[in-house]
mmCIF file of C-alpha atoms in Angstrom:
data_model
loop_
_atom_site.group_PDB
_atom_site.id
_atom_site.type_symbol
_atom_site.label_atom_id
_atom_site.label_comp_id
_atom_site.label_asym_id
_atom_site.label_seq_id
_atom_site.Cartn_x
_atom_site.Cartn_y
_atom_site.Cartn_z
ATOM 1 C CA UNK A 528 0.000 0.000 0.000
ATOM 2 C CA UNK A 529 1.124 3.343 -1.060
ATOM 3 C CA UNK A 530 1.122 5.147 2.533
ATOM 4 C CA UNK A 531 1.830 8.552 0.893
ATOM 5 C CA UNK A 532 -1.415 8.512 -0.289
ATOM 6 C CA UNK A 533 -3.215 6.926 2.129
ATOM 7 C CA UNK A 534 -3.560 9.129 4.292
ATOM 8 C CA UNK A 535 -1.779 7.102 7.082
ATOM 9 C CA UNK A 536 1.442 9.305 8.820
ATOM 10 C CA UNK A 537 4.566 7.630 7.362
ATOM 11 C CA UNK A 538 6.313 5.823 10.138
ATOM 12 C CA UNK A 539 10.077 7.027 9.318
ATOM 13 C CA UNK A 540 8.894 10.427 8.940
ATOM 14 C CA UNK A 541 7.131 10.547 12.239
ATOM 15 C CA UNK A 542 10.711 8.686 13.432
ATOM 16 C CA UNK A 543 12.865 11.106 12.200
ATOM 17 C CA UNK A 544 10.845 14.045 13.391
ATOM 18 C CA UNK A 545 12.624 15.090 16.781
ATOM 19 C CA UNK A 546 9.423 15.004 19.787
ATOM 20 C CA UNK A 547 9.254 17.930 21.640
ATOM 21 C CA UNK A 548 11.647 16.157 24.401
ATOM 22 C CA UNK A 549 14.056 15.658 22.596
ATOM 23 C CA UNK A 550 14.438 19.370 21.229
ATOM 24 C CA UNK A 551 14.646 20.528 24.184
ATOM 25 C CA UNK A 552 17.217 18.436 25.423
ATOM 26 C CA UNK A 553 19.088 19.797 22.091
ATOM 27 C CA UNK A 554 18.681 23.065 23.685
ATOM 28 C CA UNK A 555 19.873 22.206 27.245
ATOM 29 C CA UNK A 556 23.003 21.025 25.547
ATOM 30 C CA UNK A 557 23.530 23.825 23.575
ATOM 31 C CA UNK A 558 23.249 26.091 26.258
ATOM 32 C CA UNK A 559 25.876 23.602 28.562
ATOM 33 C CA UNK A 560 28.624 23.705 25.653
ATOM 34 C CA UNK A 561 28.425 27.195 24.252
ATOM 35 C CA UNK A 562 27.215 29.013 27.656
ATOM 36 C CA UNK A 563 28.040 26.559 31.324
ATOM 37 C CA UNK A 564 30.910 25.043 29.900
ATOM 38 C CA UNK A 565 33.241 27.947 29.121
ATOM 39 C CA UNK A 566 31.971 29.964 31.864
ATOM 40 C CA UNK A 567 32.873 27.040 34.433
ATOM 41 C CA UNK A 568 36.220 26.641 33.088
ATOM 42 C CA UNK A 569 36.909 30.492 33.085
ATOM 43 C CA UNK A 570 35.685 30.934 36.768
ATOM 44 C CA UNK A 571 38.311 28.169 37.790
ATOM 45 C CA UNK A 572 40.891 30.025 35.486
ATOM 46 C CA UNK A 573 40.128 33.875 36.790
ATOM 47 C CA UNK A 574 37.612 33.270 38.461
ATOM 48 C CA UNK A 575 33.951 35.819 38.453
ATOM 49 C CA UNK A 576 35.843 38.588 36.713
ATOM 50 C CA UNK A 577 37.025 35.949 34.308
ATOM 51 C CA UNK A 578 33.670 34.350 33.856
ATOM 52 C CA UNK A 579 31.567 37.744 33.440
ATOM 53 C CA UNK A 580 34.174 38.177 30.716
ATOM 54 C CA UNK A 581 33.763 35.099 28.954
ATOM 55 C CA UNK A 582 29.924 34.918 29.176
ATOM 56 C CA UNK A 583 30.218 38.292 27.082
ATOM 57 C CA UNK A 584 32.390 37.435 24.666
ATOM 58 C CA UNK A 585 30.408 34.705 24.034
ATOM 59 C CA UNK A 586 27.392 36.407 23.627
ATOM 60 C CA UNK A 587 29.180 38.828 21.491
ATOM 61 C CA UNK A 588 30.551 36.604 19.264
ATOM 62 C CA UNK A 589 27.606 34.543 18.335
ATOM 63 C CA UNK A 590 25.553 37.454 17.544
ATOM 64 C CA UNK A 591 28.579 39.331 15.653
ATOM 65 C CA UNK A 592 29.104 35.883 13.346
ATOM 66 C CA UNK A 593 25.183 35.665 12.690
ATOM 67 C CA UNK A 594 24.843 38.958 11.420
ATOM 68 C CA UNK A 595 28.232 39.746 9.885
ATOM 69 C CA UNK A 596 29.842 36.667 9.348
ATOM 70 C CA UNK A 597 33.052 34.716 10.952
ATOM 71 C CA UNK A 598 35.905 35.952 9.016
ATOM 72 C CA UNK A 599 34.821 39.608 9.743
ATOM 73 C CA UNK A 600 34.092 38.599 13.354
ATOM 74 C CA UNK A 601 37.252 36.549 13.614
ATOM 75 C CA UNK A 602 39.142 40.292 12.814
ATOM 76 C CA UNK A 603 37.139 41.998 15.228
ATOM 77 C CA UNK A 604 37.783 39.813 18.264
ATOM 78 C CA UNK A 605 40.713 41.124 19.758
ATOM 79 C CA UNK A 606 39.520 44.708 18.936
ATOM 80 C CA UNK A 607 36.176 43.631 21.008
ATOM 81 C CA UNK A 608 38.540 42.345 23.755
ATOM 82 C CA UNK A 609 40.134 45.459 23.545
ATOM 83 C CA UNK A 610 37.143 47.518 23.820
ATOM 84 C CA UNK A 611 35.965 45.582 26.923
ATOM 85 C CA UNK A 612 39.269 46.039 28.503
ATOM 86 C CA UNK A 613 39.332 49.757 28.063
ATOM 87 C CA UNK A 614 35.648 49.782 29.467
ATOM 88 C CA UNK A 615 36.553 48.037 32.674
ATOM 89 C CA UNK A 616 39.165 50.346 32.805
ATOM 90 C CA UNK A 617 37.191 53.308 32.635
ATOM 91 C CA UNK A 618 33.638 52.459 34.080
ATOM 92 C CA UNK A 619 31.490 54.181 35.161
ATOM 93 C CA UNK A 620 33.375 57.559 34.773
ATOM 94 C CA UNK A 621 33.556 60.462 31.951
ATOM 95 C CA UNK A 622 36.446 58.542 29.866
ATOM 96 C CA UNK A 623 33.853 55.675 29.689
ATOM 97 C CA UNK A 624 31.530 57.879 28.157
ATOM 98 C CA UNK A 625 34.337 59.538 25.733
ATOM 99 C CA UNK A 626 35.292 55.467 25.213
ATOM 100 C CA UNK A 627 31.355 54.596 24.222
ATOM 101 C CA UNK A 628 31.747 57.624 21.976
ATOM 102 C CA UNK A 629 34.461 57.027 20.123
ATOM 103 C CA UNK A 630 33.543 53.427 19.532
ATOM 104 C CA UNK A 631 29.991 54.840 17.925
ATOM 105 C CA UNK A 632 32.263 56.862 15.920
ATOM 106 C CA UNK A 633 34.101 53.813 14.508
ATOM 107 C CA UNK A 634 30.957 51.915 14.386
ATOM 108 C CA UNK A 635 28.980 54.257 12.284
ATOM 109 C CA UNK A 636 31.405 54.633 9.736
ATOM 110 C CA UNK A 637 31.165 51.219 9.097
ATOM 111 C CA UNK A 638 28.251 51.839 6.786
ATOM 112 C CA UNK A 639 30.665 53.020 4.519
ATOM 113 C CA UNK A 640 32.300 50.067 3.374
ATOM 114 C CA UNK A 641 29.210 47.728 5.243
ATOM 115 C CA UNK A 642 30.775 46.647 8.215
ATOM 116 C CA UNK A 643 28.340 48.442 10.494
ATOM 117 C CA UNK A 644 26.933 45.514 12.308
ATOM 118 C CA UNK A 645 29.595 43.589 13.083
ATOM 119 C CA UNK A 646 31.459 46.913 14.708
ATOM 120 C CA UNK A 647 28.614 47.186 17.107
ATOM 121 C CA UNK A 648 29.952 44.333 19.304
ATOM 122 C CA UNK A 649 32.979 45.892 20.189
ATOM 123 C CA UNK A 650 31.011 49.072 21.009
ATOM 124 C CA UNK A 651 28.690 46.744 22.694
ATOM 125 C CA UNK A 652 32.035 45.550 24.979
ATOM 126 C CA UNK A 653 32.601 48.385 25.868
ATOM 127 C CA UNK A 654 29.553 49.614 26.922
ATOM 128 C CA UNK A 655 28.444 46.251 28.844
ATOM 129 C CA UNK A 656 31.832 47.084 31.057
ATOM 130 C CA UNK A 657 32.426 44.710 33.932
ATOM 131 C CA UNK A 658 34.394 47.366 36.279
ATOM 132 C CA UNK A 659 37.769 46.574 37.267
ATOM 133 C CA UNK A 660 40.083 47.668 40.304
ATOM 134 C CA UNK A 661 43.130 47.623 38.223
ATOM 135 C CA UNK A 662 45.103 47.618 35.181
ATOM 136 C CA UNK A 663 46.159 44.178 35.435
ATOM 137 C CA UNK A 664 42.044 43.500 36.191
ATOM 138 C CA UNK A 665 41.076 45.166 32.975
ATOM 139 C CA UNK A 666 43.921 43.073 31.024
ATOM 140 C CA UNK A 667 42.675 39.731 32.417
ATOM 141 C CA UNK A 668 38.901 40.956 31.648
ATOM 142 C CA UNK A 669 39.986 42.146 27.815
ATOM 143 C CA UNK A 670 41.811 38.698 27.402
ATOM 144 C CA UNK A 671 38.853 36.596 28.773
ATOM 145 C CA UNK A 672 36.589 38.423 26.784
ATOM 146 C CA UNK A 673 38.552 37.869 23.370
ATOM 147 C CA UNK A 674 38.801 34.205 24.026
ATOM 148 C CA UNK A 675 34.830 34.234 24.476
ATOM 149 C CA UNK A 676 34.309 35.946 21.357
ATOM 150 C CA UNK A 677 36.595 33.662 19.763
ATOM 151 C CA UNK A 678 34.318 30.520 21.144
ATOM 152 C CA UNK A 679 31.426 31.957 20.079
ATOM 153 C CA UNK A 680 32.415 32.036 16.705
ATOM 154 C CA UNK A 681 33.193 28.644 17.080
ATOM 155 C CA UNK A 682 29.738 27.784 18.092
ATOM 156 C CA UNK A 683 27.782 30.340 15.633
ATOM 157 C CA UNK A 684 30.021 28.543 12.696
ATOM 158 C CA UNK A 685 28.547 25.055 14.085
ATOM 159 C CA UNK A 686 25.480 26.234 13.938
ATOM 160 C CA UNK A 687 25.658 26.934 10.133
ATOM 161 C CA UNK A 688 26.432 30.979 10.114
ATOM 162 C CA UNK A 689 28.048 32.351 6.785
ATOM 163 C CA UNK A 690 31.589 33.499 6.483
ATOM 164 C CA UNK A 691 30.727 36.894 5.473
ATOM 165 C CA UNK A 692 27.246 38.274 5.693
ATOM 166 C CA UNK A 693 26.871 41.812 3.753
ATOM 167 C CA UNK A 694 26.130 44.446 5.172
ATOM 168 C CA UNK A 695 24.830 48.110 3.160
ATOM 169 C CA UNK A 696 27.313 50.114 2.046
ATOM 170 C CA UNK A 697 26.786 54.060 1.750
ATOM 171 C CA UNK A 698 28.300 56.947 0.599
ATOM 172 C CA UNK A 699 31.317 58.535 2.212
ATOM 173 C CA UNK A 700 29.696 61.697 3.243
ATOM 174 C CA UNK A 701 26.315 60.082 4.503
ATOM 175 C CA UNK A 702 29.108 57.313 6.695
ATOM 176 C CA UNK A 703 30.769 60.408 7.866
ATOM 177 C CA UNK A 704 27.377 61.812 9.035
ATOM 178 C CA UNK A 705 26.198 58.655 10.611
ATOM 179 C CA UNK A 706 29.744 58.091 12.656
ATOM 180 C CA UNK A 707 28.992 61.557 14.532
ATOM 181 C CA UNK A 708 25.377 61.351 14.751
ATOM 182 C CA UNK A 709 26.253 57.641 16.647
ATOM 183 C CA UNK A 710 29.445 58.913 18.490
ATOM 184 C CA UNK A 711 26.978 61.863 19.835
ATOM 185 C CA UNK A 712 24.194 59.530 20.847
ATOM 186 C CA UNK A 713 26.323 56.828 22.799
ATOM 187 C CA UNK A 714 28.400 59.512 24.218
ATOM 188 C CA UNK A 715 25.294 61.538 25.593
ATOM 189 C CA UNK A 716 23.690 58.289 26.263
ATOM 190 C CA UNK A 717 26.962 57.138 28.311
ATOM 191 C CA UNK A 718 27.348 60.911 29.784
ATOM 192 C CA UNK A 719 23.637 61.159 31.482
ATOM 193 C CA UNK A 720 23.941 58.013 33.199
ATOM 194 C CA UNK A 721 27.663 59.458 35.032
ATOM 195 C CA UNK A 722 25.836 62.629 35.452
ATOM 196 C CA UNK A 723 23.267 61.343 37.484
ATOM 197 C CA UNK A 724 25.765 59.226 39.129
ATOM 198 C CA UNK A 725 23.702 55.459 38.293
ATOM 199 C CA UNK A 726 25.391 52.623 39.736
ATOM 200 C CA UNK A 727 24.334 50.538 36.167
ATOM 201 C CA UNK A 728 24.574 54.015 33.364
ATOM 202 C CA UNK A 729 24.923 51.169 30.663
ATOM 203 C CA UNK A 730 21.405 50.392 30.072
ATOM 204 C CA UNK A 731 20.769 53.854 28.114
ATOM 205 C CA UNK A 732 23.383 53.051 25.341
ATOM 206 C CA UNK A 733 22.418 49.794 25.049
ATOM 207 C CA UNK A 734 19.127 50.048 24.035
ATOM 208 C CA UNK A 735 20.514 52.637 21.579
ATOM 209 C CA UNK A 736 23.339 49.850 20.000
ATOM 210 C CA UNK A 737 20.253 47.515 20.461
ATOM 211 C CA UNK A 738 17.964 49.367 18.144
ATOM 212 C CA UNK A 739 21.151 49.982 15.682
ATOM 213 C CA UNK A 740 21.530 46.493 15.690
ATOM 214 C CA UNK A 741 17.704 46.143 14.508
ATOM 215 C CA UNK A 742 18.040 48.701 12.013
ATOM 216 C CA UNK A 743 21.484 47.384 10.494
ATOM 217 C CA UNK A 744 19.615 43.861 10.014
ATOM 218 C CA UNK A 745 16.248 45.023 8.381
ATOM 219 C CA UNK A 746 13.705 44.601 11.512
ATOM 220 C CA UNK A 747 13.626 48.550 12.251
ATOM 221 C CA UNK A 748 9.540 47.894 12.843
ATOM 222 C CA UNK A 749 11.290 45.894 16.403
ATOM 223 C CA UNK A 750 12.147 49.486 17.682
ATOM 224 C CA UNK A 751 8.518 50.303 18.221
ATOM 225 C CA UNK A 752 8.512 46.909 19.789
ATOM 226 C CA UNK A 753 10.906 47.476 22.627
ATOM 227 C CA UNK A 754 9.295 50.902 23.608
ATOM 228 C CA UNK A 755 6.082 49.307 23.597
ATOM 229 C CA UNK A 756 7.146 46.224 25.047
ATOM 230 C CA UNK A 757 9.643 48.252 28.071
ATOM 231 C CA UNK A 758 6.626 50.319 29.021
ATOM 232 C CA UNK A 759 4.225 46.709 29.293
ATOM 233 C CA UNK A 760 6.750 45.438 31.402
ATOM 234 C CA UNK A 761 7.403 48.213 33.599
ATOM 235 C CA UNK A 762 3.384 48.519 34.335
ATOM 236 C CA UNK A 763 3.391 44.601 34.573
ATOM 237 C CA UNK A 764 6.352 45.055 37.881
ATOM 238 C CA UNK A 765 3.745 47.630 39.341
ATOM 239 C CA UNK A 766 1.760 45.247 40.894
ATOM 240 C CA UNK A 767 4.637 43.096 42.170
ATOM 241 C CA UNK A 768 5.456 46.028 43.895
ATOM 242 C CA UNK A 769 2.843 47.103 46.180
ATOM 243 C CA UNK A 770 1.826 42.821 46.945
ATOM 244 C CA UNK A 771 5.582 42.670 47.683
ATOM 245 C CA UNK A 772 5.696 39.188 47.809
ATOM 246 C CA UNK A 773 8.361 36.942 49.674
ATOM 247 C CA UNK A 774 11.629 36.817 47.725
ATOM 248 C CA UNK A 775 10.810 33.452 46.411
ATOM 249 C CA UNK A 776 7.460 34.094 45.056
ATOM 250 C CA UNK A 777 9.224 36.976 43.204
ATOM 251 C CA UNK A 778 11.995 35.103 41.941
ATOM 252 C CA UNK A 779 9.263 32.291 40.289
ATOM 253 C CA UNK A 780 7.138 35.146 38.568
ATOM 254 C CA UNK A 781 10.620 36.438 37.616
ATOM 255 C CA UNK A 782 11.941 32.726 35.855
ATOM 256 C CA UNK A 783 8.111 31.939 34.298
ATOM 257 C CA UNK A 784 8.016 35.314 32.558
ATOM 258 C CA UNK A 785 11.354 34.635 31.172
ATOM 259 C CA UNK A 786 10.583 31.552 30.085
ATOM 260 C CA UNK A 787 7.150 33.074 28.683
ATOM 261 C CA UNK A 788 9.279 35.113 26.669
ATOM 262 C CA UNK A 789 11.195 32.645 24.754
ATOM 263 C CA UNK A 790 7.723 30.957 23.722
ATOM 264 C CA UNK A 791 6.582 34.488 22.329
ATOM 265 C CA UNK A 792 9.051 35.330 19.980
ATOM 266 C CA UNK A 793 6.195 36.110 16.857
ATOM 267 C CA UNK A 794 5.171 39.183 18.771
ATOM 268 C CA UNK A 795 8.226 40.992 19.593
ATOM 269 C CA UNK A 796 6.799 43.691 22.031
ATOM 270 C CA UNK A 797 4.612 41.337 24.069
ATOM 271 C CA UNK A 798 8.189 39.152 24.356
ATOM 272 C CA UNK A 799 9.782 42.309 25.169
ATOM 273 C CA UNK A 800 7.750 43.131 27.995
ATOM 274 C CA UNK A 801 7.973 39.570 29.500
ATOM 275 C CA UNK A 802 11.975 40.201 29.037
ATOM 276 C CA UNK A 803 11.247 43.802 31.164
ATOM 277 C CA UNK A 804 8.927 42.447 33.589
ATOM 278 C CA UNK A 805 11.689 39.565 34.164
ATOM 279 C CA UNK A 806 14.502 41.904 34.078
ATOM 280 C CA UNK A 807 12.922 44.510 36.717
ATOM 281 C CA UNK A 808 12.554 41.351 39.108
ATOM 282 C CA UNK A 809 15.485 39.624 38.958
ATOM 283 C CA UNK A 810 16.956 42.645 39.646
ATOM 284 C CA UNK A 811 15.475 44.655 42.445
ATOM 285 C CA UNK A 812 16.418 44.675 45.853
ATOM 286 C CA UNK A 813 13.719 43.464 48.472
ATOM 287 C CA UNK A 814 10.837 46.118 48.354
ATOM 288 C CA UNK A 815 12.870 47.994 45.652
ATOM 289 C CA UNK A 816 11.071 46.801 42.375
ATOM 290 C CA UNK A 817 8.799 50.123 41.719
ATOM 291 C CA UNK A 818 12.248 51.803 42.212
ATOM 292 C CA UNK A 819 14.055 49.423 39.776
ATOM 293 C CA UNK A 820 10.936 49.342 37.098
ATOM 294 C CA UNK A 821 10.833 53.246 37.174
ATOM 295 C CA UNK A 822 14.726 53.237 36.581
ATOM 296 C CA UNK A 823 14.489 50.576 34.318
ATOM 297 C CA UNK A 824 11.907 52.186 32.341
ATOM 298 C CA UNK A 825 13.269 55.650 31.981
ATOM 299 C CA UNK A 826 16.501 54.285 30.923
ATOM 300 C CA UNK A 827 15.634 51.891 28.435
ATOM 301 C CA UNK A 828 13.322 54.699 26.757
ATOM 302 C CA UNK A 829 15.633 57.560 27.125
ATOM 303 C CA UNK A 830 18.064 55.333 24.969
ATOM 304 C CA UNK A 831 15.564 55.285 22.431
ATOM 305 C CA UNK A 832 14.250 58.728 22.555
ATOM 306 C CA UNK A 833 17.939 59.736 21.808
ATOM 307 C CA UNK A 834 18.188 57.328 18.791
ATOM 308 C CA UNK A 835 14.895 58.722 17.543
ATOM 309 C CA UNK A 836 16.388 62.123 17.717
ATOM 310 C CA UNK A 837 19.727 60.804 15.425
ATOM 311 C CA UNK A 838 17.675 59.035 13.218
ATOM 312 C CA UNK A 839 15.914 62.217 12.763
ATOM 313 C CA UNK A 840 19.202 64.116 12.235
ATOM 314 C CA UNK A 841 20.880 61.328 9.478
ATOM 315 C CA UNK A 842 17.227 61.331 7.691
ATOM 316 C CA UNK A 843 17.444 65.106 7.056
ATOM 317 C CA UNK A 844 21.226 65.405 6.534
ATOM 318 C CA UNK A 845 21.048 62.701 3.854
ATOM 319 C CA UNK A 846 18.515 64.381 2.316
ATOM 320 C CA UNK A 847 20.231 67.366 2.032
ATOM 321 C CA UNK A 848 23.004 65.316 0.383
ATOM 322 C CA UNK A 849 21.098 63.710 -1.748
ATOM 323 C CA UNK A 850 20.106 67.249 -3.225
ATOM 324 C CA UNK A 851 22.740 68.336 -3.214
ATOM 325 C CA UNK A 852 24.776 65.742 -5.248
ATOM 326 C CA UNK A 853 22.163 62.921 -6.217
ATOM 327 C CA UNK A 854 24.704 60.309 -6.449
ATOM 328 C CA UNK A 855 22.891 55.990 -6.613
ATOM 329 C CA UNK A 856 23.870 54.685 -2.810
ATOM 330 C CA UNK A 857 26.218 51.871 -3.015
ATOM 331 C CA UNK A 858 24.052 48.796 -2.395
ATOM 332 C CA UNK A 859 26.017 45.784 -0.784
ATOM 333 C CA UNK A 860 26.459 43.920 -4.570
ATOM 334 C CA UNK A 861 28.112 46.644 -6.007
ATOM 335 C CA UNK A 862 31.139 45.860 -3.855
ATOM 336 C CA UNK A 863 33.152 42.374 -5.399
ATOM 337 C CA UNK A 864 33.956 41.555 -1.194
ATOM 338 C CA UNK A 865 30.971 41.378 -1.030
ATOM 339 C CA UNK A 866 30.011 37.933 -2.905
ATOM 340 C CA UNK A 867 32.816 36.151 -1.273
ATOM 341 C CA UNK A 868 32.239 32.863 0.603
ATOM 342 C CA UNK A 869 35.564 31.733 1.673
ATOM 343 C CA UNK A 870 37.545 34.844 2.166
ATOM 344 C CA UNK A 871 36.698 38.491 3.256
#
């Protein structure tokens, strides 16, 4: 009988179709050999300045191969270990802000010759800075941090990501305009959180590399997402708040809205605010979460208020460019780097 068509399930099929279980055991040992496992070994090497360091470059270097490739990443590795190292250095003070600056500036120009993705992990580094007490501190955190970057590319090439993924390339004068729009924006961004003198200043500039990062990959619509999503989940820790459960109870709404989140992924700013409403509990003090959500919330939005304002800015400069000289942009096939496979 022809079970194709006879309507019967075909038995290998249903075989070789991986049950629910058994993804998510995939996942659990993903997460062990490309998260627990080089985090372990680094806390045993250098131990919770080391791991912190790792567990970033990691994180850094997956999402840097993904979206611009492993050879490019590969290059940028020990400038992202660099970057963190000169961020531990300098956090939380005014050179860390004139460090988050001058990494926008390098970042931004990357749209010149469509490397702008990529150079937002090492300006990510440095703004995610894990403080350090000394020089020899920040060199241990830098080094940690390139050899996570370097495993992560390890892992993100495993997991099937592309040599070189293209990136757009624009015109000289519009790069130059986006490079100090960016510089201005994480430098302000990095300069009001040391002004007001917050003990964690890095969560305006990263929602600001964050929404970059959406923009440089095609899902701008996500932006509206995370302001809708931060404000959900800022209103959703309200409650919390004035119940002020035990610190268990708050730490198992914390972990089921987190794991909420990963299930959610279709609707970005309902997954967002499960992220926020996680976020805000995990990390409050007791009785501090209406204290936490309120600087949670501000900081996350200011970010993006000040993005909106740059956006605003390259939008109207490269206008005026475009009047001036209309000039074709240079889309990412005019370039021939760009079609390579096995070489950038």
């Amino acid at each position: 009988m022809d079970v194709a068509n006879s309507g019967e399930p075909d038995p290998a099929a249903t075989a070789a179709r991986p049950s629910g279980a058994r993804r998510w055991l995939h996942i659990l040992g993903a997460v062990v050999v490309a998260v627990v496992l080089p985090v372990a070994v680094a806390w045993m090497v250098a131990g919770q300045l080391g791991a912190q360091a790792v567990f970033l470059g990691v994180l850094l270097g997956v999402t840097g191969a993904k979206i611009g490739g492993t050879h490019r990443m590969l290059y940028l590795a020990p400038v992202t270990g660099a970057a963190a190292g000169l961020g531990a250095l300098t956090a939380y003070d005014w050179w860390w802000a004139v460090l988050l600056a001058v990494s926008g500036a390098i970042a931004g120009a990357g749209v010149g010759f469509g490397w702008l993705a990529p150079l937002l992990m090492p300006a990510a580094a440095a703004t995610f800075a894990i403080p350090a007490s000394s020089g020899t501190d920040a060199l241990i955190s830098g080094i940690m941090t390139t050899l996570g970057v370097g495993y992560g590319i390890v892992i993100a090439r495993r997991f099937g990501a592309a040599p070189v993924v293209a990136g757009d390339r624009r015109s000289p004068a519009l790069a130059a305009v986006v490079a100090t729009v960016f510089a201005v924006a994480l430098g302000a961004a990095a300069a009001l959180g040391v002004a007001l003198g917050w003990t964690e200043p890095f969560w305006v500039p990263e929602s600001i590399i964050v929404c970059v990062l959406y923009i440089a990959v095609g899902k701008r619509e996500r932006i509206r997402g995370k302001a809708i999503g931060t404000a959900v989940g800022v209103a959703a820790a309200l409650p919390v708040a004035i119940l002020v459960p035990s610190t268990w109870v708050t730490s198992a709404i914390a972990t089921a809205a987190a794991i909420a989140a990963f299930t959610l992924t279709s609707r970005y700013w309902l997954m967002y605010g499960l992220y926020t409403f996680a976020l805000v509990l995990a990390l409050a003090a007791p009785g501090q979460v209406a204290t936490e959500a309120g600087h949670r919330g501000f900081e996350i939005l200011a970010g993006i208020a000040i993005l909106a304002i740059g956006l605003a800015a390259v939008h109207a400069i490269g206008n005026h460019l475009r009047q001036r000289s209309p000039q074709p942009e240079l889309a990412p096939s005019s370039h021939p780097d760009v079609a390579r496979t096995d070489h950038d």
